[in-house]
Amino acid sequence: FFSTRSDCYIMAVTIDSLVIDMNQMWLILCAVLVFFMQVGFTMLECGSVRAKNVSNIIFKNVLDAVIAILAYWICGWAFAYGGDPARATSGTKTNTFIGSGEFCLVSSGAPEPAVYASWFFQAVFAATAITIVSGAVAERITMQAYAAMAVFMCAFIYPVVVHWVWSAQGWLSAFNTDSATRFGTNGMLDFAGSGVVHLVGGTSSFIAAWILGPRLGRFGTNRESIQHKQERAKIFRPHNRCLASLGTLILWVGWYGFNCGSTLVIANGASFVAAKVAVTTTLSAAAAGATCMLTNFFLTHTLDIDATLNGILAGLVSITASCSLVEPWAAVTIGLIGGFVYLGFSRLLVMLHIDDPLNASAVHGAAGLWGVTAVGLFTTANNLSSAYAVANPQKYGLFYGGGWEQLGVQCVGWLVILAWSAVLTALLLLPLKRLGHLRISPEVEVMGLDDQEHGGAYMTSLAQHEEFPEDPYPMKDSFAYPYLPNTPQNFGVPGYLPPMHY
């Protein structure tokens, strides 16, 4: 077929070059899809907050795409994957805890061919981690505190976890070929980030919401009447479910870039893994959404779109770690359980009076923890071989006869990720709270951040300044009227409810 041996060589080189180009283009396109998830997060959060804070939540999401990515460029990539080629060949002992080298993407040697595509893909993942937090602290955090949180998350908290689990040197990494420095036979298996991205963001969301405290008037006294609880819930409900629904569906689409793109390549058989990932991702999301919709209907006899939307997201988070490792029936099971995990944790937040407007800690934190755990239960030997190139795996899912080891490694993994994220988030936010730089003033919170910080409210409501109705069934003691007058001295009192600035 070829006239000379040199023609064969040229053709082989050309094919190899095309494979490299194809893989890099695949990674870039998937990264664009993940970056487009910022649009979904923005719309979801805009629809879920009150109208008086829409401009503020848009600004925070734009801030994620600007400051956070710059922070990841300066040192986030270095701490996550820092593998300066000159340093890597010098015989220096690798660090299993944190990376170093390639700060600002500067290398002392020739950069690897795929480094720029890899950086872009990982940078948009980092932006996703901090965007999760923005919903949990909505409507009450100062802009400077949120900016500090965004920088700290993308520059240090998130990259260190990435190094543990996804780098070639991390102590939890399945890609670490040195069994002496790797924890467990396979390491922690988290294909696309249930733990690395979502548990980190969800845990930070929970701690941030707890330290910040609830929005003014969000919770009443324990002896509050049922009617007042229902009226209170109406005040804080999402102001635009059209935006919230559209944002959720955009996130679902972007999740295919998140999960399928985590194959990192598309040639040489990886397309089969990517296709299976698309199937398991879709099934889990659908199962979790149906679970939340039907369960909520059974309990309240209403078709709650908010529960359904969050259920879809919980299903997507739940399958992210195991999307390449499980069979379709297991994906449905994981999504179904993920829906119940979300419902249970979201109700626990209300019981604890922890105000998370987007339920980020339930959707991303609790479901992310479940997703990491599910790997140790449902992973098959064949899927482990296909996704991670493990020859003759001995340790895999418990339900498939792979023993308890992988489940134990997964539990250790989510435990250290949870502790790391919680402690560092608290170390950043508690001093800010002590100094008075964490939360906006009560007056600004009542009037709305758009009016006070962004040049005027973007959206208004005919219901502005509407007062809360009196309780038709007052209690016969000092708690008879749990809703206190709208005067400055009552700001922050548990029974106080501000005027209805939608």
XYZ file of C-alpha atoms in Angstrom:
502
model
C 0.000 0.000 0.000
C 2.839 2.383 0.856
C 5.578 2.905 -1.707
C 8.440 3.262 0.752
C 9.212 2.635 4.395
C 9.415 6.402 4.955
C 5.775 6.728 3.841
C 4.760 4.257 6.562
C 6.693 6.254 9.156
C 5.097 9.540 8.073
C 1.637 7.996 8.196
C 2.254 6.617 11.710
C 3.484 9.999 12.949
C 0.461 11.691 11.399
C -1.965 9.297 13.132
C -0.258 9.792 16.486
C -0.457 13.540 16.017
C -4.154 13.324 15.160
C -4.824 11.266 18.287
C -3.119 13.907 20.432
C -5.057 16.691 18.725
C -8.320 14.791 19.109
C -7.762 14.213 22.810
C -6.884 17.838 23.458
C -9.881 19.100 21.507
C -12.129 16.731 23.481
C -10.797 18.155 26.742
C -11.221 21.757 25.580
C -14.812 21.198 24.431
C -15.724 19.471 27.688
C -14.103 22.306 29.644
C -16.256 24.806 27.735
C -19.341 22.816 28.776
C -18.207 22.887 32.401
C -17.555 26.621 32.172
C -21.056 27.057 30.744
C -22.310 25.611 34.032
C -21.512 29.036 35.506
C -24.496 30.275 33.500
C -26.632 27.534 35.026
C -25.475 28.323 38.559
C -26.144 32.016 37.993
C -29.680 31.442 36.757
C -30.466 28.898 39.464
C -29.259 31.213 42.221
C -30.970 34.270 40.728
C -34.273 32.435 40.666
C -33.854 31.036 44.170
C -33.119 34.257 46.056
C -35.413 37.209 46.609
C -35.628 39.783 43.829
C -33.949 42.477 45.915
C -30.655 40.528 45.791
C -30.542 39.394 42.137
C -27.793 41.776 41.008
C -25.677 40.795 43.989
C -25.861 37.069 43.246
C -25.038 37.725 39.569
C -22.012 39.742 40.620
C -20.757 36.949 42.874
C -20.999 34.388 40.089
C -19.101 36.675 37.746
C -16.567 37.168 40.522
C -16.047 33.393 40.588
C -15.133 33.407 36.909
C -12.696 36.280 37.357
C -10.922 36.255 40.714
C -11.161 32.523 41.383
C -9.637 31.505 38.059
C -6.804 34.018 38.505
C -6.134 32.548 41.960
C -6.018 29.074 40.446
C -3.573 30.298 37.815
C -1.255 31.923 40.365
C -0.904 29.004 42.774
C -3.906 26.656 42.605
C -2.535 24.605 39.726
C 0.876 24.457 41.397
C -0.571 23.068 44.640
C -2.779 20.602 42.767
C -0.593 19.281 39.957
C 2.670 21.180 40.357
C 5.064 18.938 38.493
C 7.779 21.124 37.024
C 9.490 18.856 34.450
C 12.978 19.989 35.513
C 12.219 19.321 39.164
C 10.516 16.007 38.415
C 13.652 14.584 36.815
C 16.059 15.856 39.451
C 15.453 13.007 41.887
C 13.683 15.234 44.412
C 11.303 13.273 46.621
C 7.685 13.872 45.683
C 5.237 15.396 48.159
C 2.080 13.337 48.681
C 0.294 16.174 50.498
C 0.680 19.213 48.260
C 2.149 19.991 44.851
C 4.766 22.588 43.985
C 6.165 24.083 40.832
C 4.586 25.670 37.753
C 3.300 28.705 39.625
C 1.556 30.987 37.140
C 2.037 28.130 34.652
C 5.737 28.950 34.455
C 7.983 25.937 33.994
C 11.774 25.721 34.017
C 11.592 23.089 31.298
C 9.563 22.479 28.170
C 5.848 22.213 29.099
C 4.061 18.968 28.422
C 1.987 18.998 25.202
C -1.338 18.720 27.039
C -0.621 21.105 29.933
C -2.701 24.004 28.618
C -5.782 21.933 27.864
C -5.426 20.246 31.259
C -5.082 23.579 33.039
C -8.207 24.966 31.372
C -10.213 21.871 32.287
C -9.079 21.946 35.913
C -9.514 25.713 36.278
C -13.207 25.589 35.424
C -13.595 22.755 37.939
C -12.102 25.048 40.590
C -14.565 27.797 39.677
C -17.387 25.300 40.158
C -16.238 24.475 43.701
C -16.529 28.070 44.919
C -19.768 28.747 43.021
C -21.388 26.061 45.189
C -20.648 28.210 48.249
C -22.139 31.382 46.779
C -25.667 29.996 47.040
C -25.319 28.990 50.685
C -24.220 32.463 51.824
C -26.594 34.397 49.571
C -28.316 37.604 50.704
C -26.185 38.309 53.788
C -22.409 37.994 53.268
C -20.239 41.022 52.528
C -18.586 41.186 49.144
C -15.074 41.403 50.593
C -15.653 38.296 52.723
C -16.964 36.365 49.732
C -14.016 37.482 47.580
C -11.626 36.268 50.284
C -13.463 32.952 50.396
C -13.295 32.597 46.607
C -9.544 33.225 46.524
C -8.820 30.922 49.463
C -10.959 28.128 48.025
C -9.409 28.163 44.550
C -5.867 28.920 45.665
C -5.531 26.455 48.537
C -8.494 24.501 49.952
C -9.608 22.870 46.709
C -6.163 22.378 45.041
C -4.751 20.445 47.991
C -7.658 17.979 47.851
C -7.107 17.663 44.103
C -3.475 16.771 44.761
C -4.486 14.081 47.247
C -6.964 12.361 44.939
C -6.127 13.157 41.310
C -2.431 13.912 40.991
C 0.206 11.273 40.236
C 1.804 11.824 43.658
C -1.201 12.170 45.995
C -1.505 9.848 48.965
C -5.124 9.017 48.091
C -4.678 9.011 44.330
C -5.521 6.050 42.123
C -2.987 7.512 39.668
C -0.129 7.185 42.156
C 1.814 4.150 40.976
C 3.944 3.988 44.119
C 2.111 1.574 46.412
C 4.345 2.629 49.311
C 2.933 6.177 49.275
C -0.621 5.334 48.160
C -3.358 4.608 50.697
C -5.132 1.363 49.811
C -4.735 -1.017 46.907
C -6.466 1.284 44.417
C -6.446 4.553 46.298
C -9.625 6.607 46.541
C -11.788 6.321 43.416
C -13.527 9.585 42.538
C -13.835 9.704 38.781
C -15.252 13.214 38.294
C -15.436 14.821 41.720
C -18.283 13.874 44.078
C -15.726 14.285 46.838
C -13.020 16.457 45.296
C -15.388 19.142 43.993
C -18.839 18.737 45.520
C -18.041 17.553 49.032
C -15.438 20.307 49.341
C -17.914 22.949 48.178
C -20.807 21.468 50.146
C -18.859 21.250 53.396
C -17.621 24.814 53.053
C -21.224 25.846 52.333
C -22.462 24.215 55.538
C -19.755 25.807 57.702
C -20.188 29.218 56.072
C -23.984 29.169 56.493
C -23.607 28.103 60.131
C -21.054 30.813 60.969
C -22.995 33.517 59.120
C -26.282 32.688 60.783
C -29.715 32.736 59.140
C -31.194 35.613 57.209
C -33.218 38.025 59.312
C -36.629 36.542 59.956
C -35.851 33.187 58.340
C -36.661 31.185 61.480
C -39.067 31.941 64.278
C -39.358 30.664 67.807
C -39.938 26.997 68.535
C -43.479 27.853 69.631
C -44.400 29.567 66.400
C -47.826 28.755 64.992
C -48.142 26.616 61.881
C -49.773 29.480 60.013
C -46.851 31.759 60.726
C -44.382 29.097 59.617
C -46.211 28.769 56.324
C -46.346 32.527 55.797
C -42.679 32.851 56.723
C -41.746 30.189 54.179
C -43.587 32.111 51.469
C -41.494 35.214 52.111
C -38.233 33.336 51.574
C -39.326 31.143 48.685
C -37.638 31.463 45.255
C -38.855 34.549 43.479
C -38.544 33.175 39.924
C -38.901 29.454 39.362
C -38.531 29.894 35.610
C -34.937 31.039 36.097
C -34.296 28.300 38.655
C -35.651 25.610 36.327
C -33.710 26.833 33.316
C -30.547 27.048 35.409
C -30.974 23.468 36.611
C -31.449 22.140 33.091
C -28.352 24.030 31.918
C -26.410 22.456 34.769
C -27.647 19.026 33.706
C -26.329 19.635 30.191
C -23.032 20.985 31.518
C -22.643 17.911 33.719
C -21.904 15.816 30.631
C -18.771 17.894 30.151
C -18.031 17.429 33.838
C -18.419 13.645 33.923
C -17.756 12.509 30.361
C -14.838 14.903 30.059
C -13.174 13.292 33.068
C -12.013 10.496 30.781
C -9.459 13.217 29.802
C -9.058 11.517 26.401
C -11.450 10.226 23.765
C -9.267 8.014 21.543
C -8.054 4.445 22.029
C -11.255 3.103 23.537
C -11.980 5.973 25.923
C -15.082 6.849 23.906
C -16.747 3.685 25.243
C -16.147 4.837 28.818
C -17.426 8.335 27.997
C -20.596 6.909 26.458
C -21.272 4.775 29.520
C -20.671 7.775 31.741
C -23.320 9.699 29.795
C -25.816 6.879 30.381
C -25.184 6.514 34.122
C -25.225 10.291 34.614
C -28.592 10.602 32.897
C -30.180 7.714 34.781
C -29.051 8.878 38.197
C -30.334 12.417 37.659
C -33.705 11.145 36.466
C -34.037 8.681 39.350
C -33.211 11.273 42.000
C -35.540 13.861 40.489
C -38.414 11.370 40.386
C -37.672 10.280 43.951
C -37.856 13.806 45.328
C -40.932 14.677 43.290
C -42.917 11.607 44.363
C -41.766 11.655 47.982
C -42.665 15.313 48.368
C -46.059 14.680 46.756
C -46.705 11.812 49.164
C -45.824 13.972 52.174
C -47.390 17.311 51.183
C -49.811 16.450 48.338
C -48.214 19.146 46.194
C -46.032 18.951 43.101
C -43.026 20.888 44.383
C -40.782 22.013 41.527
C -38.062 23.158 43.957
C -37.688 19.674 45.441
C -37.640 18.125 41.975
C -34.946 20.471 40.696
C -32.726 19.934 43.720
C -33.360 16.208 43.440
C -32.011 16.224 39.878
C -28.886 18.023 41.049
C -28.480 15.630 43.991
C -28.640 12.707 41.563
C -25.970 14.284 39.373
C -23.704 14.874 42.371
C -24.281 11.334 43.666
C -23.179 9.641 40.438
C -20.194 11.891 39.702
C -17.679 9.738 41.597
C -18.853 6.384 40.224
C -20.185 7.343 36.784
C -17.554 5.229 34.983
C -17.468 2.418 37.537
C -21.065 1.210 37.870
C -23.722 -0.465 35.774
C -26.913 1.344 34.682
C -29.094 -0.365 37.314
C -26.657 0.763 40.009
C -26.794 4.333 38.672
C -30.571 4.326 39.152
C -30.132 2.987 42.691
C -27.470 5.568 43.523
C -29.688 8.365 42.233
C -32.716 7.086 44.120
C -30.804 6.966 47.406
C -29.223 10.328 46.611
C -32.699 11.846 46.383
C -33.566 10.594 49.865
C -30.211 11.806 51.201
C -30.954 15.283 49.881
C -34.484 15.354 51.312
C -33.352 14.160 54.718
C -30.411 16.545 55.026
C -32.374 19.565 53.814
C -34.940 18.937 56.546
C -32.153 18.524 59.077
C -30.842 21.963 58.123
C -34.233 23.500 58.880
C -34.425 21.688 62.219
C -30.976 23.038 63.134
C -31.951 26.557 61.944
C -29.068 26.602 59.472
C -30.111 28.830 56.601
C -28.890 27.584 53.222
C -30.998 29.385 50.563
C -29.897 27.052 47.743
C -29.667 23.875 49.850
C -26.068 23.675 48.615
C -24.839 21.724 51.629
C -27.591 19.148 51.105
C -27.272 18.888 47.323
C -23.482 18.991 47.094
C -22.275 18.080 50.574
C -24.577 15.264 51.685
C -25.106 13.850 48.194
C -21.387 14.172 47.474
C -20.561 12.175 50.583
C -23.027 9.502 49.504
C -21.554 9.482 46.001
C -18.048 8.810 47.303
C -19.357 6.018 49.545
C -21.355 4.412 46.726
C -18.131 3.703 44.825
C -17.137 1.207 47.490
C -20.446 -0.611 47.089
C -21.275 -0.721 43.386
C -17.936 -0.683 41.492
C -17.425 -3.686 39.210
C -14.074 -5.243 38.333
C -14.596 -4.794 34.585
C -15.511 -1.125 34.903
C -12.522 -0.506 37.161
C -10.271 -2.022 34.520
C -11.800 0.080 31.742
C -11.867 3.401 33.598
C -8.580 3.209 35.507
C -6.610 0.650 33.459
C -6.240 -1.623 36.494
C -5.107 -5.097 35.428
C -6.911 -7.934 37.231
C -8.363 -5.800 40.040
C -8.714 -7.542 43.382
C -10.415 -4.792 45.382
C -13.633 -3.226 44.112
C -17.294 -2.894 45.105
C -18.548 -4.773 48.159
C -21.771 -5.844 46.427
C -19.744 -7.502 43.664
C -17.504 -9.513 45.967
C -14.612 -7.058 46.018
C -14.349 -7.010 49.802
C -14.498 -4.206 52.327
C -11.209 -2.481 51.552
C -12.406 -0.120 48.833
C -15.399 0.933 50.903
C -13.048 1.669 53.795
C -10.731 3.729 51.602
C -13.681 5.724 50.286
C -14.875 6.450 53.829
C -11.406 7.590 54.901
C -11.324 9.782 51.804
C -14.573 11.623 52.468
C -13.721 11.940 56.158
C -10.425 13.761 55.548
C -11.936 15.909 52.778
C -14.790 16.910 55.082
C -12.429 17.728 57.957
C -10.006 19.671 55.742
C -12.737 21.779 54.128
C -14.585 22.452 57.381
C -11.548 23.463 59.415
C -10.015 25.755 56.802
C -13.347 27.435 56.037
C -13.853 28.105 59.735
C -10.294 29.419 60.113
C -10.994 31.984 57.397
C -14.519 33.068 58.341
C -14.419 33.153 62.154
C -11.771 35.919 62.301
C -13.738 37.892 59.698
C -16.843 37.529 61.846
C -14.918 38.609 64.927
C -13.689 41.725 63.102
C -17.179 42.550 61.833
C -16.339 42.079 58.156
C -18.341 38.925 57.469
C -21.991 39.938 57.447
C -23.791 42.970 56.056
C -25.656 45.291 58.407
C -29.294 44.561 59.292
C -30.417 47.737 57.528
C -28.735 46.683 54.272
C -30.114 43.163 54.567
C -33.674 44.453 54.999
C -33.463 46.896 52.098
C -31.601 44.476 49.840
C -28.040 44.317 48.563
C -29.014 45.465 45.078
C -30.303 48.782 46.370
C -27.396 49.386 48.735
C -24.377 48.049 46.819
C -25.257 47.763 43.131
C -26.867 51.058 42.227
C -30.495 50.113 42.747
C -32.693 47.044 42.750
C -32.942 45.262 39.410
C -36.384 43.860 40.183
C -39.161 45.186 42.393
C -42.408 43.818 43.706
C -45.867 45.206 44.355
C -45.639 43.439 47.692
C -42.795 45.629 48.990
C -43.224 46.867 52.565
C -46.162 44.536 53.135
C -46.336 43.700 56.803
C -46.788 40.237 58.259
C -50.319 39.343 59.422
C -50.908 38.906 63.122
C -51.281 35.390 64.450
C -55.015 34.610 64.685
C -54.236 32.126 67.447
C -51.932 33.989 69.859
C -50.244 32.110 72.670
C -51.143 33.126 76.195
C -47.690 34.050 77.470
C -44.761 36.289 76.684
C -44.397 34.631 73.273
C -47.908 35.648 72.224
C -46.638 37.785 69.341
C -43.431 36.256 68.011
C -43.192 38.831 65.222
C -41.704 41.997 66.668
C -42.200 45.508 65.271
C -40.025 46.572 62.354
C -37.720 48.798 64.399
C -33.905 48.829 64.334
C -33.566 47.601 67.901
C -35.330 44.383 66.915
C -32.949 43.497 64.066
C -31.533 40.044 64.654
C -33.961 39.071 67.436
C -35.181 35.464 66.786
C -38.832 36.465 66.463
C -38.199 39.465 64.223
C -39.498 39.387 60.671
C -38.433 42.179 58.301
C -40.810 43.805 55.811
C -41.386 41.851 52.641
C -38.819 43.267 50.205
C -39.144 40.668 47.469
